[in-house]
Coordinates of C-alpha atoms in Angstrom, one line a residue:
M145 CA -13.8 4.4 -5.3
T146 CA -11.3 2.0 -6.0
D147 CA -12.3 -1.7 -5.9
E148 CA -10.3 -4.5 -4.4
A149 CA -9.6 -6.1 -8.0
E150 CA -7.9 -2.8 -9.1
I151 CA -5.5 -2.8 -5.9
A152 CA -4.8 -6.4 -6.6
A153 CA -3.4 -5.3 -10.0
A154 CA -1.6 -2.3 -8.5
P155 CA 2.1 -3.2 -9.2
A156 CA 1.3 -2.8 -13.1
L157 CA 0.4 0.7 -12.6
P158 CA 2.5 3.7 -12.6
E159 CA 3.4 4.7 -8.8
A160 CA 1.0 7.6 -8.3
S161 CA -1.8 5.0 -8.9
R162 CA -0.3 2.1 -6.9
I163 CA -2.3 2.8 -3.7
E164 CA -5.3 4.7 -4.1
P165 CA -7.3 4.9 -0.5
T166 CA -10.9 4.0 -0.9
H167 CA -13.0 7.1 0.6
S168 CA -16.3 8.2 0.9
G169 CA -15.7 11.3 -1.1
S170 CA -16.2 13.8 1.5
L171 CA -12.6 14.7 2.0
P172 CA -11.3 17.3 -0.8
E173 CA -9.8 15.5 -3.4
A174 CA -6.6 17.4 -3.1
E175 CA -6.3 16.3 0.5
V176 CA -6.7 12.8 -0.4
E177 CA -4.0 13.0 -3.0
R178 CA -1.6 14.7 -0.4
I179 CA -2.2 12.0 2.3
T180 CA -1.7 9.2 -0.5
S181 CA 1.5 10.8 -1.5
E182 CA 2.8 11.2 2.2
L183 CA 1.7 7.7 2.8
I184 CA 3.4 6.2 0.0
G185 CA 6.7 8.2 1.3
A186 CA 6.1 6.6 4.5
L187 CA 5.5 3.1 3.5
K188 CA 8.9 3.3 1.5
T189 CA 10.5 3.8 4.8
V190 CA 9.7 0.3 5.9
Y191 CA 11.8 -2.8 4.8
D192 CA 11.8 -6.3 5.2
P193 CA 14.9 -6.9 7.0
E194 CA 15.6 -10.0 4.6
I195 CA 14.9 -8.3 1.5
P196 CA 16.8 -4.8 0.6
V197 CA 13.5 -3.5 -1.0
D198 CA 10.6 -1.5 0.8
I199 CA 7.3 -2.9 1.2
Y200 CA 5.6 -0.5 -1.0
E201 CA 7.7 -1.5 -4.0
L202 CA 7.4 -5.2 -2.9
G203 CA 3.6 -4.9 -3.5
L204 CA 2.9 -5.9 0.1
I205 CA 0.5 -3.1 0.5
Y206 CA -3.1 -4.5 -0.8
R207 CA -5.5 -2.0 0.2
V208 CA -5.9 1.2 1.9
D209 CA -9.2 2.8 3.3
L210 CA -9.2 6.4 4.3
D211 CA -12.5 7.4 6.2
D212 CA -14.0 10.7 6.8
D213 CA -12.5 11.2 10.5
R214 CA -9.3 10.5 8.6
K215 CA -8.7 6.9 10.2
L216 CA -6.6 4.5 7.9
T217 CA -6.9 0.9 7.7
I218 CA -4.4 -0.9 5.7
D219 CA -4.5 -4.6 4.5
M220 CA -1.0 -6.0 3.8
T221 CA 0.7 -9.1 3.6
L222 CA 4.2 -10.6 3.8
T223 CA 6.3 -12.3 1.1
A224 CA 5.7 -15.6 3.0
P225 CA 3.6 -16.4 6.1
G226 CA 6.5 -17.7 8.0
C227 CA 8.4 -14.4 8.0
P228 CA 10.5 -13.9 10.9
V229 CA 9.1 -10.3 11.5
A230 CA 5.4 -11.2 10.6
G231 CA 4.5 -10.0 14.4
E232 CA 6.4 -7.0 14.1
M233 CA 6.0 -5.5 10.7
P234 CA 2.2 -4.5 11.1
G235 CA 3.7 -2.1 14.0
W236 CA 6.2 -0.8 11.8
V237 CA 3.7 0.1 9.0
E238 CA 1.3 1.4 11.7
N239 CA 4.0 3.6 13.0
A240 CA 5.0 5.1 9.5
A241 CA 1.2 5.7 8.7
R242 CA 0.8 7.5 11.8
G243 CA 3.3 10.0 10.9
V244 CA 1.5 11.3 8.0
E245 CA 0.0 14.6 8.7
G246 CA -3.7 14.7 9.4
I247 CA -4.1 10.8 10.2
Q248 CA -5.9 10.4 13.1
D249 CA -5.8 6.6 13.5
V250 CA -4.3 3.6 11.8
T251 CA -5.2 0.0 11.8
V252 CA -2.9 -2.7 10.0
N253 CA -4.8 -6.1 9.1
M254 CA -2.3 -8.8 8.1
V255 CA -4.1 -10.9 5.1
F256 CA -2.7 -13.8 3.2
D257 CA -5.4 -13.9 0.4
P258 CA -4.5 -13.6 -2.3
P259 CA -0.9 -15.1 -1.3
W260 CA 1.9 -12.7 -2.5
D261 CA 4.0 -13.4 -5.2
A262 CA 6.8 -11.8 -7.3
T263 CA 4.4 -10.4 -10.0
R264 CA 3.3 -8.0 -7.4
M265 CA 6.8 -6.1 -7.3
S266 CA 7.2 -2.9 -9.0
E267 CA 10.0 -2.7 -11.8
E268 CA 12.0 -0.9 -9.3
A269 CA 12.1 -3.8 -6.9
Q270 CA 12.7 -6.3 -9.8
V271 CA 15.7 -4.2 -10.6
A272 CA 16.9 -3.9 -7.2
L273 CA 16.7 -7.7 -6.7
N274 CA 17.8 -8.6 -10.1
W275 CA 14.7 -10.4 -11.3
W276 CA 14.8 -9.4 -14.9

């Protein structure tokens, strides 16, 4: 299992390791890898409308739990608590995650601890935003 401290450091890791769903281990590892890969692809379709970078590359996904019944729980944040789409974005994330084959249910929790900052962005996001 991946602990929360490792996930908090996720933007410094290669893409394949940026989110690793915590799970009990009863699902086959290959299935967890497939779900993770497809989930990353799904999350990369969700954008903050004010920032031309997807939420995955922005580092807005803090934690993903996958249980034995193939239910996902996603903890995410926003770039700022007052974001105009704060009420809508969790639904966008939920809908994207539900599109992953084999996922039975999705819960998205909005969290603000730790607060998001630019260090959570991937290199791809930094390049897109000219933050070098």
